[in-house]
PDB file of C-alpha atoms in Angstrom:
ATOM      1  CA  UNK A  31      40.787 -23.548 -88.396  1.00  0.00           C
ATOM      2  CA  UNK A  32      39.854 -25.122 -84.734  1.00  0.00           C
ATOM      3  CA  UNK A  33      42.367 -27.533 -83.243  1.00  0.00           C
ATOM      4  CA  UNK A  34      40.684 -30.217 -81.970  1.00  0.00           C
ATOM      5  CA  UNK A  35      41.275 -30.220 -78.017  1.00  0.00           C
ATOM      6  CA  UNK A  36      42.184 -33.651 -75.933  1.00  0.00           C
ATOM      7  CA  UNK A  37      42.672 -32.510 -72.020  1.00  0.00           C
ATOM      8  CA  UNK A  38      42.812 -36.227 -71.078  1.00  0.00           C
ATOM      9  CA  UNK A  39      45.416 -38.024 -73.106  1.00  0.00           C
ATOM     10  CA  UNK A  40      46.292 -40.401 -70.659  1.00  0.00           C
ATOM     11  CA  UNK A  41      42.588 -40.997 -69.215  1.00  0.00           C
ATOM     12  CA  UNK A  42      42.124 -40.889 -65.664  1.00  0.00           C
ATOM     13  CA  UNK A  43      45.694 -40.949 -64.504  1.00  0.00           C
ATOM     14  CA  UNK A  44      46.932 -36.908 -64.820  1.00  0.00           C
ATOM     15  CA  UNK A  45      43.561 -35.942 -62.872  1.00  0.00           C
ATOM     16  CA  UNK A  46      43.935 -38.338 -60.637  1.00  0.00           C
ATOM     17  CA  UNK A  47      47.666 -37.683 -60.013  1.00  0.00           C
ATOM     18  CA  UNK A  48      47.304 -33.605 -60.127  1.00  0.00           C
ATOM     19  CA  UNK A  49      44.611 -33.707 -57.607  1.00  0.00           C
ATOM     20  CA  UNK A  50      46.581 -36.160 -55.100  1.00  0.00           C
ATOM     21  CA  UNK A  51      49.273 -33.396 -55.428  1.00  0.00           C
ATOM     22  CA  UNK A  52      46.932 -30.792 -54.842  1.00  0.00           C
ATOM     23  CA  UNK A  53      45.685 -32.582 -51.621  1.00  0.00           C
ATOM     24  CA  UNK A  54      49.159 -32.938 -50.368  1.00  0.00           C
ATOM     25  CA  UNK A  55      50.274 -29.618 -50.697  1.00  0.00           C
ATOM     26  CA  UNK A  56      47.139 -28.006 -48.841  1.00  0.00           C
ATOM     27  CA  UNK A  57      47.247 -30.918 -46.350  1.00  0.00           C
ATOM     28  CA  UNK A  58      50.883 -29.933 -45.255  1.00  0.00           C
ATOM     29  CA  UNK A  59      50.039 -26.304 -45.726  1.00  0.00           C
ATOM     30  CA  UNK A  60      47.129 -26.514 -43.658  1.00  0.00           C
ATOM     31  CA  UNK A  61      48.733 -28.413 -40.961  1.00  0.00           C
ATOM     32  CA  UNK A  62      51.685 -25.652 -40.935  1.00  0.00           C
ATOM     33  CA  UNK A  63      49.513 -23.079 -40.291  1.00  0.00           C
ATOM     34  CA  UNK A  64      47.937 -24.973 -37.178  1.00  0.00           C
ATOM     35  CA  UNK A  65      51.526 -25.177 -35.877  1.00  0.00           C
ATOM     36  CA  UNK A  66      51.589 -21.779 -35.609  1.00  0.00           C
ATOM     37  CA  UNK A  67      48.515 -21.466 -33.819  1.00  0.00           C
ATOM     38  CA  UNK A  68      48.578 -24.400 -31.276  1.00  0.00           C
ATOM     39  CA  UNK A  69      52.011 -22.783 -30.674  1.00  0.00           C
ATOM     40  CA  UNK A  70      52.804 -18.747 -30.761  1.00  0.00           C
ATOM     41  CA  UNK A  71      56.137 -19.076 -29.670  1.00  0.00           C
ATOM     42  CA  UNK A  72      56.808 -20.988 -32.372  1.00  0.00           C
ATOM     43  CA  UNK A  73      59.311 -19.764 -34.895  1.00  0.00           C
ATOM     44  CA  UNK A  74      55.893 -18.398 -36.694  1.00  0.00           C
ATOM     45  CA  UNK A  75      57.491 -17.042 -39.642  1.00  0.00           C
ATOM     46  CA  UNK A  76      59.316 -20.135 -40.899  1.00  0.00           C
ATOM     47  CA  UNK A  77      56.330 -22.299 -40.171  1.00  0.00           C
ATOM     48  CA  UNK A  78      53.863 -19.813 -42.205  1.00  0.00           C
ATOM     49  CA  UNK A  79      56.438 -19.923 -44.997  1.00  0.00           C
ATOM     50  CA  UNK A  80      56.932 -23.501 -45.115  1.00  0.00           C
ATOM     51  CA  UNK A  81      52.657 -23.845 -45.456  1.00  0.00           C
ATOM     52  CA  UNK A  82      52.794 -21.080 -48.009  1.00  0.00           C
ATOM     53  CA  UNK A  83      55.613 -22.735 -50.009  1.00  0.00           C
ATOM     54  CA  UNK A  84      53.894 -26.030 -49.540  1.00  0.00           C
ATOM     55  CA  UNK A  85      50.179 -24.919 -50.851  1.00  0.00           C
ATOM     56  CA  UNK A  86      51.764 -22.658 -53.591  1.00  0.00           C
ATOM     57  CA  UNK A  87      54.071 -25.765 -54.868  1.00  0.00           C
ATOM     58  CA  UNK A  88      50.591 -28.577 -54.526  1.00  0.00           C
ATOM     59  CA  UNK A  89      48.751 -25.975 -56.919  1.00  0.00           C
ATOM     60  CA  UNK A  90      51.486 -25.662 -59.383  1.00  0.00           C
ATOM     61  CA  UNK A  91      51.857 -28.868 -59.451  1.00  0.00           C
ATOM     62  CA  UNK A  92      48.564 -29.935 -59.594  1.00  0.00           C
ATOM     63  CA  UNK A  93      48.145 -27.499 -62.901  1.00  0.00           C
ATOM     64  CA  UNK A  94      51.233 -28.977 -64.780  1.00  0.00           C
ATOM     65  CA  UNK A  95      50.379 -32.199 -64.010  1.00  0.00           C
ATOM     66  CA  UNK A  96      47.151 -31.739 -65.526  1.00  0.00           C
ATOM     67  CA  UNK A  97      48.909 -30.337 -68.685  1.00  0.00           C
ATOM     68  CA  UNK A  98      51.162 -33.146 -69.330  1.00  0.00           C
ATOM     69  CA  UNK A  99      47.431 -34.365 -70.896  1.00  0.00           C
ATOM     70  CA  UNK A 100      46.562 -31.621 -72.440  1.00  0.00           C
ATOM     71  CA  UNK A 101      47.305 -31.836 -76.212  1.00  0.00           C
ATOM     72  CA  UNK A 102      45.828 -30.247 -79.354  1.00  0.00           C
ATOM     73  CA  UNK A 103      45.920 -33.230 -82.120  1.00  0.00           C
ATOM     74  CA  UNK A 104      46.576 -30.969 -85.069  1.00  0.00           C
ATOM     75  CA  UNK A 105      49.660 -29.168 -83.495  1.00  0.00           C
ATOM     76  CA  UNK A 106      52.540 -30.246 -80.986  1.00  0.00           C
ATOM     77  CA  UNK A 107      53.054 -27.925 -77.664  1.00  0.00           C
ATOM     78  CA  UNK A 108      56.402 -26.473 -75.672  1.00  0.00           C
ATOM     79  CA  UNK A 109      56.112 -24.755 -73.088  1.00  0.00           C
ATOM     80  CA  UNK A 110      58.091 -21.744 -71.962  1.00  0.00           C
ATOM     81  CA  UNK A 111      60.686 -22.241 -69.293  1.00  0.00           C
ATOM     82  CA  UNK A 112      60.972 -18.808 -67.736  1.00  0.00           C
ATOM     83  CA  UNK A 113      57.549 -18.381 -67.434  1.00  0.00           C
ATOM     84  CA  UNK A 114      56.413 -21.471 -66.609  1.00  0.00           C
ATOM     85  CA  UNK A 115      59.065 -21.086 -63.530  1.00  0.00           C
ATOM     86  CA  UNK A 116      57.427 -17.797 -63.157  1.00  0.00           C
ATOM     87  CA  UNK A 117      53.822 -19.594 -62.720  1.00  0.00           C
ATOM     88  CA  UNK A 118      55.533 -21.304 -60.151  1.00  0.00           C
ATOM     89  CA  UNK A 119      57.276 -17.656 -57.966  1.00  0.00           C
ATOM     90  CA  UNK A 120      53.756 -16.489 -58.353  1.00  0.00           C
ATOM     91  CA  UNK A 121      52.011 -19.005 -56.812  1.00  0.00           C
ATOM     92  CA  UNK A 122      54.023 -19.352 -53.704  1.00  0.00           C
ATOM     93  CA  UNK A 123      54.440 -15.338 -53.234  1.00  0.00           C
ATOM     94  CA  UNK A 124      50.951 -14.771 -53.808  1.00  0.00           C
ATOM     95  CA  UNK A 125      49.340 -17.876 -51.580  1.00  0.00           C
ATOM     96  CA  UNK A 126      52.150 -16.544 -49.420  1.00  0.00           C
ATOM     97  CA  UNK A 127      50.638 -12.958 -48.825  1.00  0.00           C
ATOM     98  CA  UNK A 128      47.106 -14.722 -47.766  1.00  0.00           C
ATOM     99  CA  UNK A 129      48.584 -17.063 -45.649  1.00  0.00           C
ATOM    100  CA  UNK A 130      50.742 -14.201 -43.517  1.00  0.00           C
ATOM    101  CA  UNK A 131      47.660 -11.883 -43.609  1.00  0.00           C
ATOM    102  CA  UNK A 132      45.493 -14.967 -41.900  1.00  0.00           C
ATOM    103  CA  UNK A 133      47.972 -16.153 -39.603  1.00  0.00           C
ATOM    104  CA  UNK A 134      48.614 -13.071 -38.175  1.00  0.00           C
ATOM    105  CA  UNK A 135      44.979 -11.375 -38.354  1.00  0.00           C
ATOM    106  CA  UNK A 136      43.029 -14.473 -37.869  1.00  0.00           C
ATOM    107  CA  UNK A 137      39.965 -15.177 -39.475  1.00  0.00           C
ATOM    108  CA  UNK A 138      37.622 -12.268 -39.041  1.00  0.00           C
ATOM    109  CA  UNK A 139      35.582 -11.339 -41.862  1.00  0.00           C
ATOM    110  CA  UNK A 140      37.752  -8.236 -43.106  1.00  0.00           C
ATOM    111  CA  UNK A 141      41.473 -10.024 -42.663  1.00  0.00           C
ATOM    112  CA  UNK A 142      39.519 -13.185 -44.372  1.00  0.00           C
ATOM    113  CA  UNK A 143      38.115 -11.333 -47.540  1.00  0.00           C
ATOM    114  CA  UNK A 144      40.999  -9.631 -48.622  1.00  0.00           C
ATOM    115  CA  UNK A 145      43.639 -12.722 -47.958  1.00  0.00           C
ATOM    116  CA  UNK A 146      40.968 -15.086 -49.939  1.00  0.00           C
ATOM    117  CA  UNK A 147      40.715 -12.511 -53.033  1.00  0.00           C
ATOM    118  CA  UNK A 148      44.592 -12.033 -53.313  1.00  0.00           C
ATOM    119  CA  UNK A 149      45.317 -16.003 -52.768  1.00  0.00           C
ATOM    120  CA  UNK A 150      42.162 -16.533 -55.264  1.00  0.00           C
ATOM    121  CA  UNK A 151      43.836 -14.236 -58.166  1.00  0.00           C
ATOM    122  CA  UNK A 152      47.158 -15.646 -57.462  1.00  0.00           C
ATOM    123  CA  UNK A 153      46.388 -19.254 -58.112  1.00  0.00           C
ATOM    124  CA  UNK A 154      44.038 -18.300 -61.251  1.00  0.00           C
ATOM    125  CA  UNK A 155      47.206 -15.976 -61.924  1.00  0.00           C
ATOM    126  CA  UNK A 156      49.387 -18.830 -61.818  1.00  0.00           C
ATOM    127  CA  UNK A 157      47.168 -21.081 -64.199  1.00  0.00           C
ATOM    128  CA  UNK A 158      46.553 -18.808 -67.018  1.00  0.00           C
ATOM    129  CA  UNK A 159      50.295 -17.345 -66.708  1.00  0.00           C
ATOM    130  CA  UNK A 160      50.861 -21.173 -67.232  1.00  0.00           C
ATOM    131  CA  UNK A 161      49.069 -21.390 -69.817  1.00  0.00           C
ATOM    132  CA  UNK A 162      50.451 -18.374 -71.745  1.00  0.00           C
ATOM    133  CA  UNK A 163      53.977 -20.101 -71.130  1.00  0.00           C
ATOM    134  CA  UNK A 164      52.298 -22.690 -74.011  1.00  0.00           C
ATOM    135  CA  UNK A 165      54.121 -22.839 -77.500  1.00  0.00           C
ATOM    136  CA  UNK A 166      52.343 -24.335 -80.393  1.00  0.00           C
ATOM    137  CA  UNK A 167      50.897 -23.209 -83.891  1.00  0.00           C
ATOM    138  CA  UNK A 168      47.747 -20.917 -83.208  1.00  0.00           C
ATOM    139  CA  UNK A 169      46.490 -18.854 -80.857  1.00  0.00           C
ATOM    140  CA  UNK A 170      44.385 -19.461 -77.736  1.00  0.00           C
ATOM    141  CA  UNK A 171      41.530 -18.301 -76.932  1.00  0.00           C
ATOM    142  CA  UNK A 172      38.906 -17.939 -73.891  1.00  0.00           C
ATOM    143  CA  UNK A 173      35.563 -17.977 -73.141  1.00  0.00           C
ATOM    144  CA  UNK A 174      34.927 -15.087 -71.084  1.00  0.00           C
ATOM    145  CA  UNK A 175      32.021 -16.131 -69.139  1.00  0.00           C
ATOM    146  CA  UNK A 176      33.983 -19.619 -67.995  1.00  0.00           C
ATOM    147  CA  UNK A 177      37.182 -17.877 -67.192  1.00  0.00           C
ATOM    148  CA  UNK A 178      35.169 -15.531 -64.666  1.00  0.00           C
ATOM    149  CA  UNK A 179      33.668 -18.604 -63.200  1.00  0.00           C
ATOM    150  CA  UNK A 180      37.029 -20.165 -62.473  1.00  0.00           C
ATOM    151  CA  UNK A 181      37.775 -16.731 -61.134  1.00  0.00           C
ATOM    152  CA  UNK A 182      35.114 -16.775 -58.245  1.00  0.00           C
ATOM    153  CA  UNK A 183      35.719 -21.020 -58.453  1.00  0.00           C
ATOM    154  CA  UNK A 184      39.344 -19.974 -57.246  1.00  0.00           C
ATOM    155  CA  UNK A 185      38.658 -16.777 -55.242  1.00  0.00           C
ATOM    156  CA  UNK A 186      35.871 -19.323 -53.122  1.00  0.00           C
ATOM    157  CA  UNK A 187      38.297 -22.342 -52.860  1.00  0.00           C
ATOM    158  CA  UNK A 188      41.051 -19.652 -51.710  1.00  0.00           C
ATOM    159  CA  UNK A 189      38.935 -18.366 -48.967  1.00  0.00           C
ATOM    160  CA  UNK A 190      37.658 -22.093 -47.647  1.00  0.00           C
ATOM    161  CA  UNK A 191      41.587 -22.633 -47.491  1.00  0.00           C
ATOM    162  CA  UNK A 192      42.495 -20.267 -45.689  1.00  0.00           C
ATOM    163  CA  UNK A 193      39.494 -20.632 -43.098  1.00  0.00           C
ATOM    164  CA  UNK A 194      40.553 -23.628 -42.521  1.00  0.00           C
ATOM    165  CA  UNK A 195      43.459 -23.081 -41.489  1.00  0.00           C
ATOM    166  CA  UNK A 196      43.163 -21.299 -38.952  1.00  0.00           C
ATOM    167  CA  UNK A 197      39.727 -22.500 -37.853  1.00  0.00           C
ATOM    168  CA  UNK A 198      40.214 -26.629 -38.172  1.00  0.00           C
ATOM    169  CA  UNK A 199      42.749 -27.802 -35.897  1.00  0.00           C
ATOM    170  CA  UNK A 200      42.793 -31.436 -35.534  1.00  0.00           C
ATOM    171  CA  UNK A 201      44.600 -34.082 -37.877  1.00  0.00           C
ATOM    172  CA  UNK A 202      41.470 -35.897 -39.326  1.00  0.00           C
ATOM    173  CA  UNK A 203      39.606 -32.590 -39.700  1.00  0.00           C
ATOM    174  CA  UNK A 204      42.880 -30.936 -41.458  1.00  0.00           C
ATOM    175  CA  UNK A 205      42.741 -34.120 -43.349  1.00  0.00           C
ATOM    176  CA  UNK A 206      39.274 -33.907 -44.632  1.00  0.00           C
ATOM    177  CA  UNK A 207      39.428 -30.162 -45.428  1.00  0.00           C
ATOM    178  CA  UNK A 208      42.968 -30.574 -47.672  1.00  0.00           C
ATOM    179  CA  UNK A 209      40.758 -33.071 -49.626  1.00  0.00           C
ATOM    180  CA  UNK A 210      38.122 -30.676 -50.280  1.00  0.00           C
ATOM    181  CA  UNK A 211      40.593 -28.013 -51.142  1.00  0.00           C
ATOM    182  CA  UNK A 212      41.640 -30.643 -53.462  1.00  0.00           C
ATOM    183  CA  UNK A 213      38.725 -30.602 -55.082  1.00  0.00           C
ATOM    184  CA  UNK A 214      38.317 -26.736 -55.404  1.00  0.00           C
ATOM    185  CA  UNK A 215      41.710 -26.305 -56.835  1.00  0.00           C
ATOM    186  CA  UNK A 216      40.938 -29.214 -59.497  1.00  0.00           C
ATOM    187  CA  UNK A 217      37.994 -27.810 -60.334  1.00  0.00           C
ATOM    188  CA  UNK A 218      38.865 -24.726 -60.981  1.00  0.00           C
ATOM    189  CA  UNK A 219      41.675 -25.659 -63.449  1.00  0.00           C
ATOM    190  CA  UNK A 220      39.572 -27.608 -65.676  1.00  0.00           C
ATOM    191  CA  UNK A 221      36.772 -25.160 -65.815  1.00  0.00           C
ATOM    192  CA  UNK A 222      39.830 -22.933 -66.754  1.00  0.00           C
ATOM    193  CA  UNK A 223      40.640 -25.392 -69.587  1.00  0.00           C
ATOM    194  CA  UNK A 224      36.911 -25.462 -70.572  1.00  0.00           C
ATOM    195  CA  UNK A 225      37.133 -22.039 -71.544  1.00  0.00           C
ATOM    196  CA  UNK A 226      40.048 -22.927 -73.719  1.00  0.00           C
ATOM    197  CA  UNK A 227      40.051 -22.741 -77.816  1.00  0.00           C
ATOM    198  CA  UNK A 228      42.496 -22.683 -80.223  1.00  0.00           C
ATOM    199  CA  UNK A 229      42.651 -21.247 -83.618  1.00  0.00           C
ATOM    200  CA  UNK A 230      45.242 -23.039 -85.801  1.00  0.00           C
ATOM    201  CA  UNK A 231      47.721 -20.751 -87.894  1.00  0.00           C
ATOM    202  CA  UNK A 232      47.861 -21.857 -92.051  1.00  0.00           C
ATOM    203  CA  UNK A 233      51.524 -23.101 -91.896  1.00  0.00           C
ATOM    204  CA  UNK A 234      52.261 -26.455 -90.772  1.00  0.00           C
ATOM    205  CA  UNK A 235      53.675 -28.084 -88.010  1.00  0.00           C
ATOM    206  CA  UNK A 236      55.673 -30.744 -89.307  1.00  0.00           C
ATOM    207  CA  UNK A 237      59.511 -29.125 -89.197  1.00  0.00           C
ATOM    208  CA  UNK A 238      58.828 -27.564 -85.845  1.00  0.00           C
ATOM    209  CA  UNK A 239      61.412 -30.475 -83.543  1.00  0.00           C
ATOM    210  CA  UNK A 240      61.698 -30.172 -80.222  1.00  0.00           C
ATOM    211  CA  UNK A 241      61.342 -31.397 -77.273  1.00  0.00           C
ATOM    212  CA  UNK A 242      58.195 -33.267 -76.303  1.00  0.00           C
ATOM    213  CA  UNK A 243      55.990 -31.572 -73.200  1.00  0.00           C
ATOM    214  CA  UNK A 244      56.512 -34.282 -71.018  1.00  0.00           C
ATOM    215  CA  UNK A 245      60.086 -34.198 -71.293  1.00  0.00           C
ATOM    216  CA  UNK A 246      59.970 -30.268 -70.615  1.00  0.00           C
ATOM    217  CA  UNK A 247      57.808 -30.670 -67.893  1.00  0.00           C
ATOM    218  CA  UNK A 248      58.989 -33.687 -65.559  1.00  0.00           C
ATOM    219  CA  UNK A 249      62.355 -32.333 -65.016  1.00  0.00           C
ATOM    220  CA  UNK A 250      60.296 -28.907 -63.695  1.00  0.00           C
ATOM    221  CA  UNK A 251      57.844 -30.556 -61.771  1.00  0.00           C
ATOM    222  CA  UNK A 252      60.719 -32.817 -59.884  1.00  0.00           C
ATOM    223  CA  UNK A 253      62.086 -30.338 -57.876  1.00  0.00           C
ATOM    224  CA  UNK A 254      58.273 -29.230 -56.138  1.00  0.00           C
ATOM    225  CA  UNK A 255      57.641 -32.607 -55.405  1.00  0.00           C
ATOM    226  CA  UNK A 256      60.633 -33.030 -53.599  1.00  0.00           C
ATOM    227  CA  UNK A 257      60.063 -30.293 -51.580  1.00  0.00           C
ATOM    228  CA  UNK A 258      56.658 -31.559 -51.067  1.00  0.00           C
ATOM    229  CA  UNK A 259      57.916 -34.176 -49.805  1.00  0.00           C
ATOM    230  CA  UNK A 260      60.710 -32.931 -47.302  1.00  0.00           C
ATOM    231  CA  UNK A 261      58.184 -30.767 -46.385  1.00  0.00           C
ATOM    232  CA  UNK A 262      55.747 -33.913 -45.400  1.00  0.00           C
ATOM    233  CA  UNK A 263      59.068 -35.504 -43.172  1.00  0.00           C
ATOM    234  CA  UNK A 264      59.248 -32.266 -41.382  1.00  0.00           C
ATOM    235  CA  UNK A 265      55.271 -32.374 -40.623  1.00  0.00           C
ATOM    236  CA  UNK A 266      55.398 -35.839 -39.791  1.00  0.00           C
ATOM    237  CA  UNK A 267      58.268 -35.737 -37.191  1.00  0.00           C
ATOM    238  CA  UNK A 268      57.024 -32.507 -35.721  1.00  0.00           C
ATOM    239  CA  UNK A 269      54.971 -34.372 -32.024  1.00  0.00           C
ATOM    240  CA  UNK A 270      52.722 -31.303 -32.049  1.00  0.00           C
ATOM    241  CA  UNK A 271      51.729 -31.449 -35.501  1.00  0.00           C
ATOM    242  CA  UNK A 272      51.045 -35.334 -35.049  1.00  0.00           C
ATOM    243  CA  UNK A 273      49.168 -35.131 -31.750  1.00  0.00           C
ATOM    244  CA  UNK A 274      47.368 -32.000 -32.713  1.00  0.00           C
ATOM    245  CA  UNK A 275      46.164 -29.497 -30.109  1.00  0.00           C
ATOM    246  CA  UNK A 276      43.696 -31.523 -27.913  1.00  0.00           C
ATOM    247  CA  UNK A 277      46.157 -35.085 -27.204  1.00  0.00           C
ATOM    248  CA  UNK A 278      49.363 -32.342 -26.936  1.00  0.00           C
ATOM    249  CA  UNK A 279      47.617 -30.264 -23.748  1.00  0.00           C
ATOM    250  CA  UNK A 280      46.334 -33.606 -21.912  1.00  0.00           C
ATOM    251  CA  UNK A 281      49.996 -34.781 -22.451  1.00  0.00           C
ATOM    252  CA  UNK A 282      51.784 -31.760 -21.690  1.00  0.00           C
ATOM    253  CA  UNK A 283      51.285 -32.597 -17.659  1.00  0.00           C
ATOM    254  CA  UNK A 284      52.342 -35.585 -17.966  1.00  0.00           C
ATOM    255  CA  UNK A 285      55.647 -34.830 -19.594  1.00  0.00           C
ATOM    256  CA  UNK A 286      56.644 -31.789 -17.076  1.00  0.00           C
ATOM    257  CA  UNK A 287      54.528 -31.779 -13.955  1.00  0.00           C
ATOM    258  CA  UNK A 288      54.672 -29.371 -11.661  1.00  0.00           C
ATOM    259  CA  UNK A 289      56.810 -29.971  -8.767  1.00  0.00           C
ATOM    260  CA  UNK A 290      55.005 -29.933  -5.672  1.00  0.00           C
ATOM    261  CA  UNK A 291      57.047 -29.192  -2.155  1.00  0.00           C
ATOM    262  CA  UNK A 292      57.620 -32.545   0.239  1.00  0.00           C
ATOM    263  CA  UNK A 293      56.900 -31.993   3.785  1.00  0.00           C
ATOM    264  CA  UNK A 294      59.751 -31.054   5.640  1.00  0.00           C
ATOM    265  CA  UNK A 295      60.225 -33.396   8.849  1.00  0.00           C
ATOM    266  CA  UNK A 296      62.109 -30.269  10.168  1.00  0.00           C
ATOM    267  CA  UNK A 297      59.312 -27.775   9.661  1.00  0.00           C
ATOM    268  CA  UNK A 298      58.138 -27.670  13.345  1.00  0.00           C
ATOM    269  CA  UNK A 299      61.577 -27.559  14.590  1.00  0.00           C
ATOM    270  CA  UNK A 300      61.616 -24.170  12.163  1.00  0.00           C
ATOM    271  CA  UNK A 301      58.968 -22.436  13.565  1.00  0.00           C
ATOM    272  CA  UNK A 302      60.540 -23.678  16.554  1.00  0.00           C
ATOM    273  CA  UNK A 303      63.384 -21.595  15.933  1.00  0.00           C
ATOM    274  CA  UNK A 304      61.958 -18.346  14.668  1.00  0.00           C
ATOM    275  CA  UNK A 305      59.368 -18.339  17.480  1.00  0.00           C
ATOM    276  CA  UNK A 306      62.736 -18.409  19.816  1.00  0.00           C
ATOM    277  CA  UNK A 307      64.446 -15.645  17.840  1.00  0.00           C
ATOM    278  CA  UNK A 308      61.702 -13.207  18.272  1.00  0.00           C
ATOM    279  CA  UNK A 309      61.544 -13.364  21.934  1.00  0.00           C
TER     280      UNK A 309
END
């Protein structure tokens, strides 16, 4: 027997709300890797972790978000704890290997490639390992063809990422580009969903108490948006992360000039004086 599949219990508002996260996180990701390049003396590292935390956390986010719509009508759903806190470890270790490779290679075409393909399989690693951390009476299954689309889907939006990064550097254009990452990353989970069936089991459902999946997942999903959001305080007060590259070298003058040497009123009176000593 099918279940009959609802990814939009609550209409508009868990897409809406999983792609704003999704923006966030690979707006302050994006804008951490820019530190790092406006800046090499910067404490690299830490800032290159933060923006790998930060875009890892905005995806995992983003796909449990999502979930908290996703029901089956015939069959209630738990989810796994360790491995939905798995999903989570993966995504930020995995967008955290593309993010070193690029911020310490740059963006030519080789460094690029292989940071987009391992960020690309982490994040679709992340959303099916999610989705395996799902509890509920059947079995799922997937559409081949539609999970290798979200594969390239993810593998593309990974590589776009990760060109911006090092590639856009001002606010507004870091800005735009987190909202188009936004996009990639949503899109990419629901044409993972697409692919989704499940195939009921015989026995019911009706004695299987529990927990409900929001309650499961809220208390999980609090802690990443908190760090998203220290995460946004730290951007925010950082001046060269506000001013971006441009406004930070026309102000740098300004703020320590050069000291120029006054003329001496005793300067002739010096030459004077070693013109007299050599004689």
């Amino acid at each position: 027997m099918e279940g009959t599949i609802d990814g939009f219990r609550y209409g508009a508002v868990t897409p809406a709300a999983a792609y704003v996260m999704a923006c966030l996180g690979g707006a302050l990701g994006l804008r951490c890797i820019v530190r790092t390049l406006i800046n090499p003396e910067s404490w690299r590292t830490g800032w290159l972790a933060l923006g790998a935390t930060s875009i890892g956390s905005g995806i995992w986010t983003m796909h449990f978000i999502a979930m908290i719509g996703f029901q089956v009508e015939e069959t209630r759903i738990r989810y796994s704890v360790p491995l939905t806190v798995l999903s989570l470890v993966v995504a930020i270790v995995v967008v955290g290997i593309g993010v070193f490779i690029v911020g310490h290679r740059g963006a030519g075409a080789a460094s690029l490639s292989v940071a987009g393909v391992i960020t690309g399989l982490g994040v679709a690693a992340m959303h099916y390992l999610g989705m395996a951390a799902m509890e509920l009476n059947g079995d799922i299954r997937y559409d081949t063809v539609t999970v290798g689309l979200s594969l390239v889907i993810a593998v593309a939006a990974a590589s776009a990422a990760l060109w911006a990064a090092v590639s856009v550097r001002g606010f507004l254009a870091s800005l735009g580009a987190s909202l188009v990452m936004g996009v990639a990353v949503s899109g990419m989970h629901y044409t993972g969903m697409a692919a989704v069936d499940v195939h009921l089991h015989a026995t019911a459902m009706d004695s299987w108490s529990g927990d409900s999946p929001t309650s499961l997942l809220l208390p999980m999903l609090l802690g990443p948006c908190v760090f998203l959001l220290l995460a946004g305080v730290v951007v925010m007060f950082d001046p060269l992360l506000v001013l971006g590259e441009g406004e930070w070298n026309r102000k740098a003058p300004r703020t320590a000039p050069e000291p120029e040497p006054a003329p001496s009123a005793f300067a002739p009176r010096n030459k004077g004086r070693q013109r007299s000593g050599s004689w």
